Coordinates of C-alpha atoms and ligand atoms in Angstrom, one line a residue:
M9 CA -54.5 -30.0 -25.4
T10 CA -57.0 -27.8 -27.1
K11 CA -56.9 -27.0 -30.8
T12 CA -55.4 -23.6 -30.1
D13 CA -52.4 -25.1 -28.3
L14 CA -51.5 -27.1 -31.4
M15 CA -48.9 -25.7 -33.8
P16 CA -50.0 -25.6 -37.5
S17 CA -49.0 -28.6 -39.6
L18 CA -46.6 -28.1 -42.4
L19 CA -46.5 -30.2 -45.5
I20 CA -43.6 -30.0 -48.0
R21 CA -44.7 -31.5 -51.4
N22 CA -42.9 -32.5 -54.6
I23 CA -39.5 -32.9 -53.0
K24 CA -37.0 -33.9 -55.6
T25 CA -35.0 -35.9 -53.1
L26 CA -35.7 -36.3 -49.4
V27 CA -32.3 -36.9 -47.9
Q28 CA -31.4 -39.0 -44.8
A29 CA -35.0 -40.4 -44.5
E30 CA -34.9 -43.2 -42.0
V31 CA -37.6 -45.8 -41.4
N32 CA -35.4 -47.4 -38.7
P33 CA -33.4 -44.5 -37.2
R34 CA -29.7 -45.2 -36.6
K35 CA -27.9 -44.0 -33.5
V36 CA -24.5 -43.7 -35.3
V37 CA -23.2 -44.6 -38.7
K38 CA -19.8 -46.3 -39.0
G39 CA -17.3 -47.6 -41.6
A40 CA -18.8 -48.8 -44.9
D41 CA -22.3 -47.8 -43.8
M42 CA -21.2 -44.2 -43.9
A43 CA -21.5 -44.4 -47.7
I44 CA -25.2 -45.0 -47.4
V45 CA -27.7 -42.1 -47.1
P46 CA -31.3 -43.3 -47.4
T47 CA -33.2 -41.1 -49.8
I48 CA -36.7 -41.0 -51.3
H49 CA -37.2 -39.4 -54.7
D50 CA -40.4 -37.4 -55.5
A51 CA -41.3 -37.3 -51.9
Y52 CA -43.4 -35.4 -49.3
L53 CA -42.6 -34.5 -45.6
L54 CA -45.3 -33.8 -43.0
M55 CA -44.6 -32.0 -39.8
E56 CA -47.0 -31.4 -36.9
N57 CA -46.5 -29.9 -33.5
G58 CA -42.8 -29.3 -34.2
R59 CA -42.1 -33.0 -35.0
I60 CA -41.9 -35.1 -38.2
T61 CA -45.1 -37.1 -38.4
G62 CA -44.8 -38.6 -41.9
F63 CA -42.9 -38.9 -45.1
G64 CA -42.9 -41.0 -48.2
A65 CA -43.5 -41.0 -52.0
M66 CA -45.7 -38.3 -53.5
D67 CA -48.3 -40.8 -54.6
T68 CA -49.0 -41.4 -50.9
C69 CA -49.0 -37.7 -49.9
P70 CA -51.7 -36.4 -47.5
E71 CA -54.3 -34.2 -49.1
R72 CA -54.0 -31.2 -46.9
A73 CA -52.2 -29.5 -44.0
D74 CA -52.4 -26.1 -42.4
E75 CA -49.5 -24.9 -44.5
V76 CA -48.1 -26.3 -47.7
M77 CA -44.7 -25.6 -49.4
D78 CA -43.8 -26.8 -52.8
A79 CA -40.2 -28.1 -53.3
T80 CA -40.2 -28.9 -57.0
G81 CA -36.6 -29.4 -58.1
R82 CA -35.3 -29.0 -54.6
M83 CA -33.9 -31.4 -52.0
V84 CA -34.8 -31.5 -48.3
F85 CA -32.0 -32.4 -45.8
P86 CA -32.2 -32.8 -42.0
S87 CA -30.5 -29.8 -40.5
W88 CA -26.8 -30.0 -39.8
C89 CA -25.7 -30.9 -36.3
D90 CA -22.6 -28.8 -35.6
S91 CA -21.0 -30.5 -32.5
H92 CA -18.0 -28.3 -32.0
T93 CA -18.0 -24.5 -31.9
H94 CA -16.6 -21.6 -29.9
L95 CA -19.4 -19.3 -31.0
V96 CA -19.1 -16.9 -28.0
F97 CA -16.1 -14.6 -28.4
A98 CA -15.4 -10.9 -28.1
T99 CA -13.7 -9.9 -31.4
S100 CA -12.2 -11.4 -34.6
R101 CA -8.4 -11.9 -34.9
E102 CA -7.5 -11.1 -38.4
E103 CA -4.2 -9.5 -37.4
E104 CA -3.0 -13.0 -36.4
F105 CA -4.2 -14.2 -39.8
V106 CA -2.0 -11.6 -41.4
D107 CA 0.9 -12.6 -39.1
R108 CA 0.6 -16.2 -40.3
I109 CA 0.6 -15.1 -43.9
R110 CA 3.8 -13.3 -43.1
G111 CA 5.3 -16.6 -41.8
L112 CA 4.5 -17.0 -38.1
S113 CA 2.9 -20.3 -37.1
Y114 CA -0.2 -20.7 -35.0
E115 CA 1.9 -22.1 -32.2
E116 CA 4.5 -19.2 -32.4
I117 CA 1.6 -16.7 -32.1
A118 CA 0.3 -18.6 -29.1
R119 CA 3.7 -18.7 -27.4
R120 CA 4.0 -14.9 -27.8
G121 CA 0.7 -14.5 -25.8
G122 CA -1.5 -14.2 -28.9
G123 CA -4.0 -16.8 -29.9
I124 CA -6.4 -18.0 -27.2
L125 CA -4.8 -15.6 -24.6
N126 CA -5.5 -12.7 -26.9
S127 CA -9.2 -13.7 -27.2
A128 CA -9.3 -14.2 -23.4
R129 CA -7.9 -10.6 -22.7
R130 CA -10.6 -9.2 -25.0
L131 CA -13.4 -11.3 -23.6
Q132 CA -12.5 -10.4 -20.0
E133 CA -13.1 -6.7 -21.0
T134 CA -16.4 -7.3 -22.8
S135 CA -19.7 -7.2 -21.0
E136 CA -22.0 -10.2 -20.8
D137 CA -24.7 -8.3 -22.8
D138 CA -22.3 -7.4 -25.6
L139 CA -21.1 -11.0 -25.8
Y140 CA -24.7 -12.3 -25.9
H141 CA -25.7 -10.0 -28.7
S142 CA -22.7 -10.8 -30.9
A143 CA -23.1 -14.6 -30.2
L144 CA -26.8 -14.4 -31.0
E145 CA -26.0 -12.8 -34.4
R146 CA -23.6 -15.7 -35.1
L147 CA -26.2 -18.2 -34.0
Y148 CA -28.7 -16.8 -36.5
E149 CA -25.9 -16.7 -39.1
V150 CA -25.2 -20.4 -38.8
I151 CA -29.0 -21.3 -38.8
G152 CA -29.0 -19.7 -42.2
Y153 CA -26.4 -22.2 -43.4
G154 CA -28.8 -25.0 -42.3
T155 CA -27.5 -25.8 -38.8
G156 CA -30.3 -27.1 -36.6
A157 CA -28.4 -28.3 -33.5
I158 CA -25.1 -26.9 -32.0
E159 CA -22.6 -27.2 -29.3
I160 CA -20.9 -24.1 -27.8
K161 CA -17.8 -24.0 -25.6
S162 CA -16.4 -21.5 -23.0
G163 CA -12.6 -21.3 -22.9
Y164 CA -11.9 -17.6 -23.7
G165 CA -12.5 -16.6 -20.1
L166 CA -9.7 -18.3 -18.3
T167 CA -10.7 -16.8 -15.0
T168 CA -13.6 -18.1 -12.9
E169 CA -15.6 -14.9 -13.4
S170 CA -15.1 -14.8 -17.2
E171 CA -15.6 -18.5 -17.7
L172 CA -18.9 -18.2 -15.9
K173 CA -19.7 -15.1 -17.9
M174 CA -19.3 -17.1 -21.1
L175 CA -21.4 -20.0 -19.9
R176 CA -24.1 -17.6 -18.7
V177 CA -24.1 -16.2 -22.2
I178 CA -24.6 -19.7 -23.6
R179 CA -27.4 -20.2 -21.1
R180 CA -29.1 -17.0 -22.4
L181 CA -28.7 -18.2 -25.9
K182 CA -30.4 -21.5 -25.0
E183 CA -33.4 -19.6 -23.6
V184 CA -34.1 -17.9 -27.0
S185 CA -32.6 -20.3 -29.5
P186 CA -34.9 -22.1 -31.9
I187 CA -32.3 -24.9 -32.1
P188 CA -30.9 -27.0 -29.2
I189 CA -27.6 -25.9 -27.8
K190 CA -25.2 -28.1 -25.7
A191 CA -22.8 -26.2 -23.4
T192 CA -19.2 -27.2 -22.8
F193 CA -16.9 -25.9 -20.1
L194 CA -13.4 -25.4 -21.5
G195 CA -11.5 -23.7 -18.7
A196 CA -8.5 -25.7 -19.7
H197 CA -8.2 -24.1 -23.1
A198 CA -4.8 -22.4 -22.5
M199 CA -2.6 -21.6 -19.6
P200 CA -3.1 -18.0 -18.4
V201 CA 0.1 -16.0 -18.3
E202 CA 0.0 -15.4 -14.6
F203 CA 0.0 -19.2 -14.1
K204 CA 2.8 -20.0 -16.5
E205 CA 5.2 -20.9 -13.7
N206 CA 2.4 -22.4 -11.6
R207 CA 0.4 -24.8 -13.8
E208 CA -0.8 -26.7 -10.8
G209 CA -2.3 -23.5 -9.4
Y210 CA -4.5 -23.0 -12.5
I211 CA -5.5 -26.6 -12.6
D212 CA -6.4 -26.5 -8.9
L213 CA -8.5 -23.4 -9.7
I214 CA -10.3 -25.3 -12.4
I215 CA -11.0 -28.3 -10.2
N216 CA -11.7 -26.6 -6.9
E217 CA -13.4 -23.4 -7.9
M218 CA -14.6 -23.3 -11.5
L219 CA -16.0 -26.9 -11.8
P220 CA -18.0 -26.6 -8.5
K221 CA -19.6 -23.3 -9.7
V222 CA -20.3 -24.6 -13.2
A223 CA -22.0 -27.6 -11.7
E224 CA -23.9 -25.6 -9.1
E225 CA -25.4 -23.3 -11.7
K226 CA -25.9 -26.2 -14.1
L227 CA -24.1 -24.2 -16.7
A228 CA -22.6 -27.1 -18.8
E229 CA -23.2 -30.6 -20.0
Y230 CA -19.6 -31.3 -21.0
C231 CA -16.0 -30.6 -20.0
D232 CA -13.3 -30.0 -22.6
V233 CA -9.5 -29.8 -22.3
F234 CA -7.1 -28.8 -25.0
C235 CA -4.8 -31.8 -24.7
D236 CA -1.9 -31.0 -27.1
R237 CA 1.7 -30.0 -27.4
G238 CA 2.2 -26.7 -25.6
F239 CA -1.2 -26.7 -24.0
Y240 CA -2.4 -29.5 -21.5
T241 CA -0.5 -32.8 -20.9
V242 CA -2.2 -36.2 -20.8
E243 CA -1.8 -36.3 -17.0
E244 CA -3.3 -32.8 -16.6
T245 CA -6.2 -33.7 -18.9
D246 CA -6.9 -36.9 -17.1
R247 CA -7.0 -35.1 -13.8
I248 CA -9.4 -32.5 -15.0
L249 CA -11.7 -34.9 -16.8
K250 CA -11.9 -37.2 -13.7
A251 CA -12.8 -34.2 -11.5
A252 CA -15.4 -33.1 -14.1
A253 CA -16.9 -36.6 -14.2
G254 CA -17.4 -36.3 -10.4
Y255 CA -19.7 -33.3 -11.1
G256 CA -21.6 -35.3 -13.8
L257 CA -19.9 -33.5 -16.7
K258 CA -18.9 -35.9 -19.6
A259 CA -15.8 -35.3 -21.6
K260 CA -15.6 -33.8 -25.1
I261 CA -12.0 -32.9 -25.8
H262 CA -9.6 -31.2 -28.2
A263 CA -6.8 -33.6 -29.1
N264 CA -4.0 -34.2 -31.6
E265 CA -4.3 -31.0 -33.5
L266 CA -0.6 -30.2 -33.2
D267 CA 1.0 -33.6 -32.5
Y268 CA 0.4 -37.2 -31.5
S269 CA -0.5 -35.9 -28.0
G270 CA -2.0 -39.0 -26.4
G271 CA -5.2 -37.0 -26.1
V272 CA -7.2 -39.4 -28.2
Q273 CA -6.3 -42.3 -25.9
T274 CA -7.0 -40.2 -22.8
G275 CA -10.4 -39.1 -24.1
V276 CA -11.4 -42.7 -24.9
A277 CA -10.1 -44.0 -21.5
N278 CA -12.3 -41.3 -19.9
G279 CA -15.4 -42.3 -21.9
A280 CA -15.4 -39.0 -23.8
V281 CA -18.5 -38.4 -25.9
S282 CA -16.2 -37.1 -28.6
V283 CA -12.5 -36.4 -29.3
D284 CA -12.1 -33.5 -31.7
H285 CA -9.5 -32.2 -34.2
L286 CA -7.4 -35.4 -34.7
E287 CA -5.3 -34.0 -37.5
Y288 CA -2.6 -36.2 -36.1
T289 CA -4.2 -39.6 -36.0
G290 CA -2.2 -42.8 -36.5
D291 CA -2.8 -46.5 -36.0
A292 CA -2.6 -46.3 -32.2
E293 CA -5.3 -43.6 -32.1
I294 CA -7.5 -45.6 -34.5
E295 CA -7.0 -48.7 -32.4
A296 CA -8.1 -46.8 -29.2
L297 CA -11.1 -45.4 -30.9
L298 CA -12.2 -48.8 -32.2
G299 CA -12.3 -50.0 -28.6
G300 CA -14.8 -47.4 -27.4
D301 CA -17.9 -45.4 -28.2
T302 CA -16.2 -42.0 -28.4
M303 CA -17.0 -40.1 -31.6
P304 CA -13.9 -39.0 -33.6
T305 CA -14.7 -35.5 -34.8
L306 CA -12.8 -33.8 -37.6
L307 CA -12.7 -30.1 -38.1
P308 CA -11.5 -29.5 -41.7
G309 CA -12.2 -25.7 -41.6
C310 CA -9.4 -25.4 -39.0
A311 CA -6.9 -27.5 -41.0
F312 CA -7.9 -25.5 -44.1
F313 CA -7.4 -22.1 -42.4
L314 CA -4.2 -23.0 -40.5
G315 CA -2.6 -24.9 -43.3
I316 CA -2.1 -28.0 -41.1
P317 CA -2.7 -31.6 -42.2
F318 CA -6.3 -32.7 -42.6
G319 CA -7.5 -35.5 -40.3
P320 CA -7.3 -38.9 -42.1
A321 CA -11.0 -39.4 -42.6
R322 CA -10.6 -42.0 -45.3
K323 CA -8.3 -44.1 -43.2
M324 CA -10.6 -43.9 -40.2
I325 CA -13.7 -44.8 -42.2
D326 CA -11.9 -47.7 -43.9
A327 CA -10.9 -48.9 -40.4
G328 CA -14.6 -49.1 -39.5
L329 CA -14.9 -46.0 -37.4
P330 CA -17.7 -43.4 -37.5
V331 CA -16.5 -39.9 -38.4
V332 CA -18.1 -36.6 -37.4
L333 CA -17.6 -33.3 -39.2
A334 CA -18.0 -30.0 -37.4
T335 CA -17.0 -26.3 -37.9
D336 CA -14.9 -25.4 -34.8
Y337 CA -16.3 -21.8 -35.5
N338 CA -13.8 -19.6 -33.5
P339 CA -11.9 -16.4 -34.1
G340 CA -8.4 -18.0 -34.2
S341 CA -8.3 -21.3 -36.1
A342 CA -11.7 -21.5 -38.0
P343 CA -13.5 -18.2 -38.4
S344 CA -16.4 -19.8 -40.2
G345 CA -19.5 -21.6 -39.0
N346 CA -20.5 -22.7 -42.5
M347 CA -21.4 -26.4 -42.4
P348 CA -21.9 -26.7 -46.2
F349 CA -18.3 -25.6 -46.7
V350 CA -17.2 -28.1 -44.0
V351 CA -19.0 -30.9 -45.9
A352 CA -17.4 -29.8 -49.1
L353 CA -13.9 -29.8 -47.5
G354 CA -14.6 -33.3 -46.2
C355 CA -15.1 -34.4 -49.8
I356 CA -12.5 -32.2 -51.5
K357 CA -9.7 -32.5 -48.9
M358 CA -10.4 -35.7 -46.9
G359 CA -11.5 -38.1 -49.6
M360 CA -15.0 -38.5 -48.2
L361 CA -17.8 -39.4 -50.5
P362 CA -20.7 -36.9 -50.4
E363 CA -22.8 -39.5 -48.6
E364 CA -20.1 -40.0 -46.0
A365 CA -19.7 -36.3 -45.4
I366 CA -23.5 -35.9 -45.1
N367 CA -23.7 -38.7 -42.5
A368 CA -20.8 -37.1 -40.6
A369 CA -22.5 -33.7 -40.5
T370 CA -26.0 -34.9 -39.6
I371 CA -26.6 -38.2 -37.7
N372 CA -23.0 -38.6 -36.4
G373 CA -22.9 -34.9 -35.4
A374 CA -26.1 -35.4 -33.4
R375 CA -24.6 -38.4 -31.7
A376 CA -21.5 -36.3 -30.7
M377 CA -24.0 -34.1 -28.8
E378 CA -26.1 -37.0 -27.5
L379 CA -29.0 -35.7 -29.5
E380 CA -29.4 -38.5 -32.0
A381 CA -32.8 -39.5 -30.7
D382 CA -34.3 -36.2 -31.8
Y383 CA -32.0 -34.8 -34.5
G384 CA -29.7 -35.7 -37.4
S385 CA -32.2 -37.4 -39.7
I386 CA -35.7 -37.3 -41.2
A387 CA -37.5 -39.9 -39.0
V388 CA -41.0 -40.0 -37.6
G389 CA -41.0 -38.5 -34.1
K390 CA -37.8 -36.5 -34.5
V391 CA -37.8 -32.7 -34.2
A392 CA -38.7 -31.1 -37.6
N393 CA -35.5 -29.2 -38.2
V394 CA -34.8 -29.4 -41.9
F395 CA -33.6 -27.2 -44.8
I396 CA -34.7 -26.9 -48.4
T397 CA -32.0 -26.5 -51.0
K398 CA -32.2 -24.4 -54.1
P399 CA -32.9 -26.4 -57.3
I400 CA -29.9 -28.9 -57.6
P401 CA -29.2 -31.7 -60.1
S402 CA -27.9 -34.3 -57.6
L403 CA -26.8 -35.0 -54.1
A404 CA -23.2 -34.8 -55.0
Y405 CA -23.7 -31.4 -56.5
F406 CA -24.1 -30.0 -53.0
P407 CA -20.4 -30.5 -51.9
Y408 CA -19.2 -30.2 -55.5
A409 CA -20.4 -26.6 -55.8
F410 CA -18.4 -25.5 -52.8
G411 CA -18.9 -21.9 -51.7
K412 CA -22.2 -21.6 -53.5
N413 CA -25.1 -20.9 -51.1
L414 CA -27.5 -23.7 -51.9
V415 CA -29.7 -23.5 -48.7
E416 CA -32.8 -21.8 -49.9
S417 CA -35.0 -22.0 -46.8
V418 CA -34.9 -23.3 -43.3
V419 CA -37.7 -25.0 -41.3
L420 CA -37.2 -25.3 -37.5
Q421 CA -39.6 -27.1 -35.2
G422 CA -41.9 -27.6 -38.2
K423 CA -42.2 -23.8 -39.1
A424 CA -40.5 -21.8 -41.8
W425 CA -37.7 -19.8 -40.2
T426 CA -37.0 -16.1 -40.8
T427 CA -34.2 -14.5 -38.9
P428 CA -35.5 -12.0 -36.3
R429 CA -34.1 -8.5 -36.5
Q430 CA -31.9 -7.9 -33.4
Ligands
LIG514 O1 -10.4 -25.7 -31.7 N1 -7.4 -25.7 -30.6 C1 -7.9 -25.1 -29.7 N2 -8.9 -24.3 -29.7 C2 -9.5 -23.7 -30.8 C3 -8.8 -22.5 -31.3 C4 -8.9 -21.4 -30.4 C5 -8.3 -20.2 -30.9 O2 -7.3 -20.1 -31.6 O3 -8.9 -19.2 -30.6 C6 -9.6 -24.8 -31.9 O4 -8.9 -24.8 -32.9
LIG515 FE1 -12.2 -26.1 -31.0

């Protein structure tokens, strides 16, 4: 490689606290270890060719780099890893929000043909280009909150054509995105009205038509199913996940949002990379999770917005489990992709310590996307995706001051990030 091929080096100096700085990078953080976030005070961070190449105390700081930033009074975090989103959608659904304020439940709205089916109707009528531009805007929005790796699902198509349209939008996002994106096929998100009396017919369509096309075009890494009361049963979920595995798609499922659905156990039995939601998690679910490598992922933005119980993060961590926090960014149950707010909710509503919430939103989130080798912490060799905070007095101040925008600047692949104008 010639000198001109090299990207300029970037040095951040005088960092008040370098957060999640790992000498021996961990793949996952569980149980009591979740309360530990390695930090270095009065630190520097060196990035070259898009990767982290050095960090340490200021008295060992390199003399020069191509570019230098001063972070006096500020902390540097590894970017958030948001492992569960539905970032591609046609329109917002605030009319359902108002219906819920007036007394209807999320499930009642879904039974009336609202909810996911409402988003599907609108998405089917929206062009791939329009979906792409609105999703790109949301991607840039969440990058501004400090997100540096993300998963995005289909699931608002519910026809072969529209599911593929969503996944092609995600592929286009991957081509231009400065952060890695993992794509998840969620054809089994809801039962389309025309298949209400013929559930088997839709599941056959997923297995015999959608999955082969998704695999042929290499449009997704994972397969998701909404395994819950009123959506997909354990048996249906199992069938779909096994068919997906035959095409090399690993599972990452929605489970136990509305009831003790058996979804957690089904996910673990199918070797799911993660099982997500878990508002209804009891001893049997915890037992199942302790027996596997599946990452339990909690989505407090959804519990907050829908007014449903928060997942029992405290109980899960005390049982020795790892916990992941993600946004679930979607128009129906969590219309926000704000990871700092999710971290704050983890602390305020789920009894997580700031350190536990930070581990859940960084290294464990990376693990829930199988990206932990390259993202989720400050470690030599990892991709240099980090953010610099505004001046803050302590680590705990970050979730404490909920709703305050404390992300001052974002560095992606070792370069200061500015949002392009669309
Ligand atoms: O993760 N629970 C299922 N799916 C989404 C919500 C989808 C919607 O309401 O549009 C979720 O909460
Ligand atoms: Fe979701």
